[in-house]
């Protein structure tokens, strides 16, 4: 969160006071730092220099066109999970030949569009999907580049909802079924086997689960090699964690160094291109959700700071019990601090953003909900007919509006009343 810092009694993003942004654009507003996004990606790029590596940005973390555009300019590839995300990459000027298409339920229509666009690889998650992809590719006279997503049965040590590499999860092809699936793939006429991939979860704060997954992939790579199925790339997915509270995730550099060390010990390791799909660790700490305190109220049990952002804007607390720091934009004297639950106006008890925080607050104060750059706006909804927040990107002293606040009428513009 280095891009967000206090100067005097004012919280800034880069060189701009968040109070100024609230005045200009209103609240709630997502505020991102251009430099924080670019620096996070550049750290991966630096760590990979001299290596055959493609770092993709998993755009489900934050799919604003401006974010995609920024990362495309920095040389990122993209990991997509829907036809809609492909449309975003194309609209933002991203290169489809650097796109990997993940996801457990690709429709035939999505496959067709992705084949026509010329995506780099389909990360296939079942034999049924392989067969469907072969059919769709054949029908339009193409060969589909594929990698099979293997479920390595590795515990990522993260929240159950964002753990994806365990036997009980819906993702990937079981490790012990993968060989058979590759044999199927190898005999299909319209698919071209290129790689292997896994993605074991999100917000992973240790290196070991990545290495355990890599070892499982390499075992399979060797078994495939012995059968004459040669792969070109290994895709290790994403999932590197960030600091929300007191987590100590490995640095991007340390993670890559450990992975490269393991690769270099493998007899054919150097021959494989490595692909990664990072979302959270590129944008998570590059954004805050700026919100204003509407009311303070206290009952016998607790104090509530009711703010103008809610679970529809930032779903992570309600969904995962997630922790987000709360930063006062213009801090008051600490001596008046009390314990507050920061909650939204939505009619659900699950509508909270933070609980039991010691804050010195008054009605009208601005708060920044920290580490909200990933899985914030991307998961926002219109529940309670609440327009989604505006989004801005700060670049030094400049502020760019990259998504307007939704007009209320747009929320029901596609709806129709019944005939009389
Ligand atoms: C969500 C997802 C990612 C990105 O995960 P992060 O934790 O944001 O890095 C990468 N690959 C796949 C297949 C995903 O589903």
Coordinates of C-alpha atoms and ligand atoms in Angstrom, one line a residue:
X1 CA 0.0 0.0 0.0
X2 CA 3.0 2.3 -0.5
X3 CA 1.2 4.5 -3.0
X4 CA -1.2 5.4 -0.3
X5 CA 0.5 7.5 2.3
X6 CA -0.2 10.4 4.8
X7 CA 1.1 13.8 4.2
X8 CA 0.4 16.0 7.1
X9 CA -3.1 15.1 8.2
X10 CA -4.3 13.9 4.8
X11 CA -4.3 10.5 3.1
X12 CA -2.9 10.7 -0.4
X13 CA -2.7 8.3 -3.4
X14 CA 0.5 9.2 -5.2
X15 CA 0.3 13.0 -5.2
X16 CA -3.4 13.5 -4.9
X17 CA -5.4 13.9 -1.6
X18 CA -8.2 11.3 -1.4
X19 CA -10.4 14.1 0.0
X20 CA -10.1 16.0 -3.3
X21 CA -11.1 12.8 -5.2
X22 CA -14.2 12.5 -3.0
X23 CA -15.1 16.1 -3.7
X24 CA -14.7 15.7 -7.4
X25 CA -16.2 12.3 -8.0
X26 CA -18.3 11.6 -4.9
X27 CA -18.4 8.4 -2.9
X28 CA -18.2 5.5 -2.9
X29 CA -15.4 5.5 -5.4
X30 CA -12.6 3.0 -6.2
X31 CA -9.3 4.7 -6.4
X32 CA -6.3 3.0 -8.0
X33 CA -2.7 4.0 -8.3
X34 CA -1.2 3.6 -11.7
X35 CA 2.3 3.3 -10.3
X36 CA 1.3 0.7 -7.8
X37 CA -0.2 -1.5 -10.6
X38 CA 2.7 -1.0 -13.0
X39 CA 5.3 -1.5 -10.2
X40 CA 3.8 -4.8 -9.1
X41 CA 3.8 -6.2 -12.6
X42 CA 7.3 -4.9 -13.3
X43 CA 8.5 -6.7 -10.2
X44 CA 7.3 -10.0 -11.8
X45 CA 8.9 -9.0 -15.1
X46 CA 12.2 -8.2 -13.4
X47 CA 12.2 -11.5 -11.5
X48 CA 11.6 -13.3 -14.8
X49 CA 14.3 -11.5 -16.8
X50 CA 16.4 -13.7 -18.9
X51 CA 13.9 -16.6 -18.6
X52 CA 11.3 -17.9 -21.0
X53 CA 8.3 -16.7 -19.0
X54 CA 4.9 -15.2 -19.8
X55 CA 3.3 -13.4 -16.9
X56 CA -0.4 -13.1 -17.5
X57 CA -2.7 -10.8 -15.6
X58 CA -5.8 -12.7 -14.4
X59 CA -8.4 -10.1 -15.3
X60 CA -11.2 -11.4 -13.1
X61 CA -9.4 -9.6 -10.2
X62 CA -10.1 -6.2 -11.8
X63 CA -11.2 -6.0 -15.4
X64 CA -11.5 -2.3 -15.9
X65 CA -10.4 -1.5 -19.5
X66 CA -7.9 1.1 -18.2
X67 CA -6.2 -1.6 -16.0
X68 CA -6.1 -4.0 -18.9
X69 CA -4.7 -1.4 -21.2
X70 CA -2.0 -0.4 -18.7
X71 CA -0.9 -3.9 -18.2
X72 CA -1.0 -4.7 -22.0
X73 CA 1.4 -1.7 -22.5
X74 CA 3.7 -3.3 -19.9
X75 CA 3.8 -6.5 -21.9
X76 CA 1.4 -8.6 -19.8
X77 CA -0.4 -11.6 -21.2
X78 CA -4.0 -12.2 -19.9
X79 CA -5.8 -15.0 -18.2
X80 CA -9.5 -14.9 -19.0
X81 CA -12.4 -17.0 -17.7
X82 CA -15.2 -16.0 -20.0
X83 CA -16.0 -14.7 -23.5
X84 CA -16.9 -11.4 -21.8
X85 CA -13.3 -11.1 -20.5
X86 CA -12.0 -11.9 -23.9
X87 CA -14.1 -9.0 -25.3
X88 CA -12.6 -6.7 -22.6
X89 CA -9.0 -7.7 -23.6
X90 CA -9.8 -7.0 -27.2
X91 CA -11.6 -3.7 -26.4
X92 CA -8.6 -2.6 -24.4
X93 CA -6.1 -3.3 -27.2
X94 CA -4.7 -6.5 -25.6
X95 CA -3.0 -9.1 -27.8
X96 CA -5.1 -12.3 -28.1
X97 CA -2.0 -14.3 -28.9
X98 CA -1.0 -13.7 -25.3
X99 CA -4.3 -14.8 -23.8
X100 CA -4.9 -18.1 -22.0
X101 CA -8.5 -19.1 -21.6
X102 CA -9.2 -20.7 -18.2
X103 CA -12.5 -21.7 -16.6
X104 CA -14.4 -24.9 -15.8
X105 CA -17.5 -24.3 -18.0
X106 CA -16.6 -22.8 -21.4
X107 CA -19.6 -22.7 -23.7
X108 CA -19.3 -23.7 -27.4
X109 CA -20.0 -20.1 -28.4
X110 CA -17.1 -18.9 -26.1
X111 CA -14.8 -21.4 -27.6
X112 CA -15.6 -20.4 -31.2
X113 CA -15.0 -16.7 -30.5
X114 CA -11.8 -17.4 -28.7
X115 CA -10.6 -19.7 -31.6
X116 CA -11.4 -17.0 -34.1
X117 CA -9.6 -14.4 -32.1
X118 CA -6.6 -16.6 -32.0
X119 CA -6.0 -17.1 -28.2
X120 CA -2.8 -18.6 -27.2
X121 CA -4.1 -21.6 -25.2
X122 CA -7.3 -23.1 -23.8
X123 CA -6.8 -24.4 -20.3
X124 CA -9.1 -27.4 -20.5
X125 CA -10.7 -28.8 -17.3
X126 CA -12.3 -32.1 -18.3
X127 CA -12.5 -34.7 -21.0
X128 CA -15.9 -33.5 -22.0
X129 CA -14.6 -30.1 -22.6
X130 CA -11.8 -31.5 -24.7
X131 CA -14.3 -33.3 -26.9
X132 CA -16.4 -30.2 -27.2
X133 CA -13.4 -28.0 -28.1
X134 CA -12.3 -30.5 -30.7
X135 CA -15.7 -30.4 -32.3
X136 CA -16.0 -26.6 -32.3
X137 CA -12.5 -26.2 -33.7
X138 CA -13.1 -28.8 -36.4
X139 CA -16.3 -27.1 -37.5
X140 CA -14.5 -23.9 -38.2
X141 CA -11.4 -25.5 -39.6
X142 CA -9.0 -24.6 -36.8
X143 CA -6.8 -26.5 -34.4
X144 CA -7.2 -25.5 -30.7
X145 CA -4.0 -25.1 -28.7
X146 CA -4.7 -26.8 -25.3
X147 CA -3.2 -27.3 -22.0
X148 CA -4.9 -29.6 -19.4
X149 CA -5.6 -28.1 -16.0
X150 CA -4.6 -30.7 -13.5
X151 CA -5.8 -30.7 -10.0
X152 CA -2.6 -31.5 -8.1
X153 CA -4.4 -32.1 -4.8
X154 CA -2.3 -29.6 -2.9
X155 CA -3.5 -27.6 0.0
X156 CA -2.9 -24.0 -0.7
X157 CA -3.5 -23.1 3.0
X158 CA -6.1 -20.5 2.1
X159 CA -9.8 -19.8 2.6
X160 CA -11.9 -22.8 1.5
X161 CA -13.8 -20.6 -1.0
X162 CA -10.6 -19.6 -2.8
X163 CA -8.9 -23.0 -2.5
X164 CA -9.1 -24.7 -5.9
X165 CA -6.4 -27.4 -6.0
X166 CA -7.8 -30.0 -3.6
X167 CA -9.4 -33.3 -4.7
X168 CA -12.8 -32.1 -3.5
X169 CA -12.8 -28.9 -5.6
X170 CA -14.6 -28.7 -9.0
X171 CA -11.5 -27.5 -10.8
X172 CA -9.2 -29.3 -13.1
X173 CA -8.7 -33.0 -14.0
X174 CA -7.7 -35.3 -11.1
X175 CA -4.0 -36.0 -11.1
X176 CA -4.6 -39.7 -11.5
X177 CA -6.9 -39.2 -14.5
X178 CA -4.6 -36.7 -16.3
X179 CA -2.6 -39.3 -18.3
X180 CA -5.8 -40.7 -19.8
X181 CA -7.0 -37.3 -20.6
X182 CA -3.8 -36.4 -22.4
X183 CA -4.0 -39.7 -24.4
X184 CA -7.4 -38.6 -25.5
X185 CA -6.2 -35.1 -26.4
X186 CA -3.3 -36.5 -28.3
X187 CA -5.5 -38.5 -30.7
X188 CA -8.1 -35.7 -31.3
X189 CA -7.6 -34.2 -34.7
X190 CA -8.5 -30.6 -33.9
X191 CA -6.6 -30.0 -30.7
X192 CA -2.9 -29.4 -30.4
X193 CA -1.5 -30.3 -27.0
X194 CA 0.9 -27.6 -25.9
X195 CA 1.1 -27.5 -22.1
X196 CA -0.1 -28.4 -18.7
X197 CA -1.4 -26.1 -16.0
X198 CA -2.7 -25.8 -12.5
X199 CA -4.1 -23.1 -10.2
X200 CA -4.3 -24.2 -6.6
X201 CA -6.0 -21.2 -5.0
X202 CA -5.8 -17.6 -4.2
X203 CA -4.2 -15.5 -1.4
X204 CA -1.5 -18.1 -0.9
X205 CA 1.1 -16.7 1.5
X206 CA 3.8 -19.4 1.4
X207 CA 6.1 -20.8 -1.4
X208 CA 5.7 -24.4 -0.5
X209 CA 2.3 -25.0 -2.0
X210 CA 3.5 -23.6 -5.4
X211 CA 6.5 -26.0 -5.3
X212 CA 4.4 -29.0 -4.3
X213 CA 2.1 -28.3 -7.2
X214 CA 5.1 -27.8 -9.6
X215 CA 6.5 -31.2 -8.4
X216 CA 3.2 -32.9 -9.2
X217 CA 3.1 -31.3 -12.7
X218 CA 6.7 -32.3 -13.4
X219 CA 5.8 -35.9 -12.4
X220 CA 3.1 -35.9 -15.1
X221 CA 5.3 -34.1 -17.6
X222 CA 7.8 -37.0 -17.2
X223 CA 5.2 -39.6 -17.6
X224 CA 3.9 -37.9 -20.7
X225 CA 7.4 -37.5 -22.1
X226 CA 7.9 -41.2 -21.7
X227 CA 4.8 -41.8 -23.9
X228 CA 6.0 -39.4 -26.5
X229 CA 3.7 -36.5 -25.6
X230 CA 5.9 -33.5 -25.5
X231 CA 4.8 -30.3 -23.9
X232 CA 6.0 -26.7 -24.6
X233 CA 4.9 -24.9 -21.5
X234 CA 4.1 -25.3 -17.9
X235 CA 1.4 -22.9 -16.5
X236 CA 1.6 -22.6 -12.7
X237 CA -1.5 -20.4 -12.4
X238 CA -1.7 -17.5 -10.0
X239 CA -2.7 -17.2 -6.4
X240 CA 0.2 -15.3 -4.8
X241 CA -1.2 -13.5 -1.7
X242 CA -0.9 -9.9 -0.6
X243 CA -0.8 -8.3 2.8
X244 CA -4.3 -7.3 4.0
X245 CA -3.4 -7.3 7.8
X246 CA -0.3 -9.0 9.0
X247 CA 0.2 -11.7 6.4
X248 CA 3.8 -12.1 5.2
X249 CA 3.6 -13.4 1.6
X250 CA 6.8 -14.2 -0.2
X251 CA 8.1 -11.5 -2.5
X252 CA 7.4 -12.0 -6.2
X253 CA 11.1 -12.4 -6.7
X254 CA 11.5 -15.0 -3.9
X255 CA 8.6 -17.0 -5.4
X256 CA 10.1 -17.0 -8.9
X257 CA 13.6 -17.8 -7.6
X258 CA 12.3 -20.9 -5.8
X259 CA 10.4 -22.0 -8.8
X260 CA 13.3 -21.5 -11.2
X261 CA 15.6 -23.4 -8.8
X262 CA 13.2 -26.4 -9.0
X263 CA 12.9 -26.1 -12.8
X264 CA 16.7 -26.0 -13.2
X265 CA 17.0 -29.2 -11.3
X266 CA 14.8 -31.0 -13.8
X267 CA 16.7 -32.6 -16.7
X268 CA 14.5 -30.9 -19.4
X269 CA 13.3 -28.0 -17.2
X270 CA 15.0 -25.3 -19.2
X271 CA 13.2 -26.3 -22.4
X272 CA 9.7 -25.3 -21.0
X273 CA 8.2 -21.9 -21.2
X274 CA 6.7 -20.9 -17.9
X275 CA 3.3 -19.2 -17.8
X276 CA 1.8 -17.5 -14.7
X277 CA -1.7 -16.1 -14.1
X278 CA -1.5 -13.5 -11.3
X279 CA -4.4 -11.3 -10.4
X280 CA -4.6 -10.2 -6.8
X281 CA -0.8 -9.7 -6.4
X282 CA -0.8 -7.2 -9.3
X283 CA -3.8 -5.0 -8.4
X284 CA -4.9 -5.9 -4.8
X285 CA -2.8 -3.4 -2.9
X286 CA -3.0 -0.8 -5.7
X287 CA -6.6 0.3 -4.8
X288 CA -8.8 1.5 -2.1
X289 CA -12.6 2.0 -1.8
X290 CA -13.2 5.5 -0.8
X291 CA -16.4 5.9 1.3
X292 CA -18.1 8.5 3.5
X293 CA -19.6 8.0 7.0
X294 CA -23.3 8.7 6.8
X295 CA -24.3 7.9 10.4
X296 CA -22.8 6.8 13.7
X297 CA -25.0 4.8 15.9
X298 CA -24.5 2.8 19.1
X299 CA -26.5 0.1 20.7
X300 CA -25.9 -1.7 24.0
X301 CA -23.6 -4.2 22.2
X302 CA -21.7 -2.3 19.5
X303 CA -21.0 0.9 17.7
X304 CA -21.8 1.1 14.0
X305 CA -20.3 3.5 11.5
X306 CA -22.8 3.3 8.6
X307 CA -20.9 4.3 5.4
X308 CA -22.1 4.8 1.8
X309 CA -20.2 1.8 0.5
X310 CA -21.7 -1.7 1.1
X311 CA -21.4 -5.4 0.4
X312 CA -22.6 -4.8 -3.2
X313 CA -19.5 -2.6 -3.7
X314 CA -17.0 -4.8 -1.8
X315 CA -18.2 -8.4 -1.3
X316 CA -15.1 -9.9 0.2
X317 CA -16.0 -9.4 3.9
X318 CA -19.5 -10.9 3.5
X319 CA -18.2 -13.7 1.2
X320 CA -15.0 -14.8 2.8
X321 CA -15.0 -13.0 6.2
X322 CA -12.2 -11.1 4.7
X323 CA -10.2 -8.4 6.5
X324 CA -9.6 -5.0 5.0
X325 CA -7.7 -2.2 6.7
X326 CA -9.7 1.0 7.3
X327 CA -7.8 4.3 6.9
X328 CA -9.2 7.6 8.0
X329 CA -8.7 10.1 5.1
X330 CA -8.3 13.0 7.5
X331 CA -7.4 11.5 10.9
X332 CA -8.8 12.9 14.1
X333 CA -7.3 13.0 17.5
X334 CA -6.8 9.4 18.6
X335 CA -8.1 10.2 22.1
X336 CA -11.6 10.1 20.8
X337 CA -11.1 6.6 19.2
X338 CA -13.8 4.0 19.9
X339 CA -14.5 0.6 18.5
X340 CA -16.6 0.6 15.4
X341 CA -18.1 -1.9 13.0
X342 CA -18.0 -0.3 9.5
X343 CA -21.2 -1.3 7.8
X344 CA -23.2 -0.4 4.7
X345 CA -26.8 0.5 4.0
X346 CA -27.8 -2.8 2.5
X347 CA -30.6 -4.8 4.2
X348 CA -28.4 -7.8 5.2
X349 CA -26.6 -8.4 8.5
X350 CA -23.8 -9.7 6.3
X351 CA -23.3 -6.2 5.0
X352 CA -20.2 -5.2 6.8
X353 CA -16.8 -4.0 5.6
X354 CA -14.8 -4.1 8.9
X355 CA -15.6 -5.1 12.5
X356 CA -14.4 -3.9 15.8
X357 CA -11.9 -1.2 14.6
X358 CA -10.6 1.5 16.9
X359 CA -11.2 4.7 15.0
X360 CA -11.8 8.3 15.9
X361 CA -14.8 9.1 13.8
X362 CA -17.5 11.8 13.1
X363 CA -20.4 11.7 10.7
X364 CA -19.3 13.0 7.3
X365 CA -15.7 11.6 7.6
X366 CA -14.1 9.9 4.7
X367 CA -12.6 6.4 5.0
X368 CA -10.4 4.4 2.7
X369 CA -11.1 0.7 2.7
X370 CA -7.6 -0.7 2.0
X371 CA -6.4 -3.4 -0.3
X372 CA -9.5 -3.2 -2.4
X373 CA -7.9 -3.3 -5.9
X374 CA -8.6 -7.0 -6.5
X375 CA -12.0 -8.7 -6.3
X376 CA -13.6 -5.4 -5.3
X377 CA -15.3 -3.7 -8.2
X378 CA -15.0 -6.9 -10.3
X379 CA -17.4 -8.6 -7.9
X380 CA -19.7 -5.6 -7.3
X381 CA -23.4 -6.0 -7.9
X382 CA -26.5 -3.8 -8.0
X383 CA -28.2 -5.4 -5.0
X384 CA -30.7 -3.0 -3.4
X385 CA -30.6 -1.1 -6.7
X386 CA -27.4 0.5 -5.7
X387 CA -25.5 2.0 -8.7
X388 CA -22.0 0.6 -8.9
X389 CA -19.2 3.0 -7.7
X390 CA -17.1 5.2 -9.9
X391 CA -13.5 4.1 -10.6
X392 CA -10.5 6.5 -10.9
X393 CA -6.8 5.9 -11.6
X394 CA -4.3 8.4 -10.1
X395 CA -1.1 9.0 -12.1
X396 CA 1.2 11.3 -10.2
X397 CA -0.8 14.5 -9.8
X398 CA -3.5 13.5 -12.4
X399 CA -6.8 11.8 -11.7
X400 CA -8.4 9.8 -14.6
X401 CA -12.1 8.8 -14.3
X402 CA -12.0 5.2 -15.8
X403 CA -15.6 4.2 -15.0
X404 CA -18.4 6.6 -14.4
X405 CA -20.7 6.1 -11.4
X406 CA -23.7 4.2 -12.8
X407 CA -26.8 6.3 -13.4
X408 CA -29.8 4.8 -11.5
X409 CA -31.9 4.6 -14.6
X410 CA -29.3 2.3 -16.3
X411 CA -30.0 -0.3 -13.6
X412 CA -33.5 -1.0 -15.0
X413 CA -33.1 0.2 -18.5
X414 CA -33.3 -3.4 -19.8
X415 CA -36.4 -4.2 -17.9
X416 CA -40.0 -4.1 -19.3
X417 CA -43.3 -3.6 -17.6
X418 CA -46.1 -6.1 -18.6
X419 CA -48.6 -5.1 -21.2
X420 CA -51.9 -3.6 -19.8
Ligands
LIG1 C1 -8.6 -16.5 -10.2 C2 -7.6 -17.2 -11.0 C3 -6.3 -16.7 -11.1 C4 -5.8 -15.5 -10.4 O1 -5.8 -15.8 -9.0 P1 -5.1 -14.6 -8.1 O2 -5.2 -15.2 -6.7 O3 -5.9 -13.4 -8.2 O4 -3.7 -14.5 -8.5 C5 -5.5 -17.4 -12.0 N1 -5.8 -18.5 -12.7 C6 -7.1 -19.0 -12.6 C7 -7.4 -20.2 -13.4 C8 -8.0 -18.4 -11.8 O5 -9.2 -18.9 -11.7

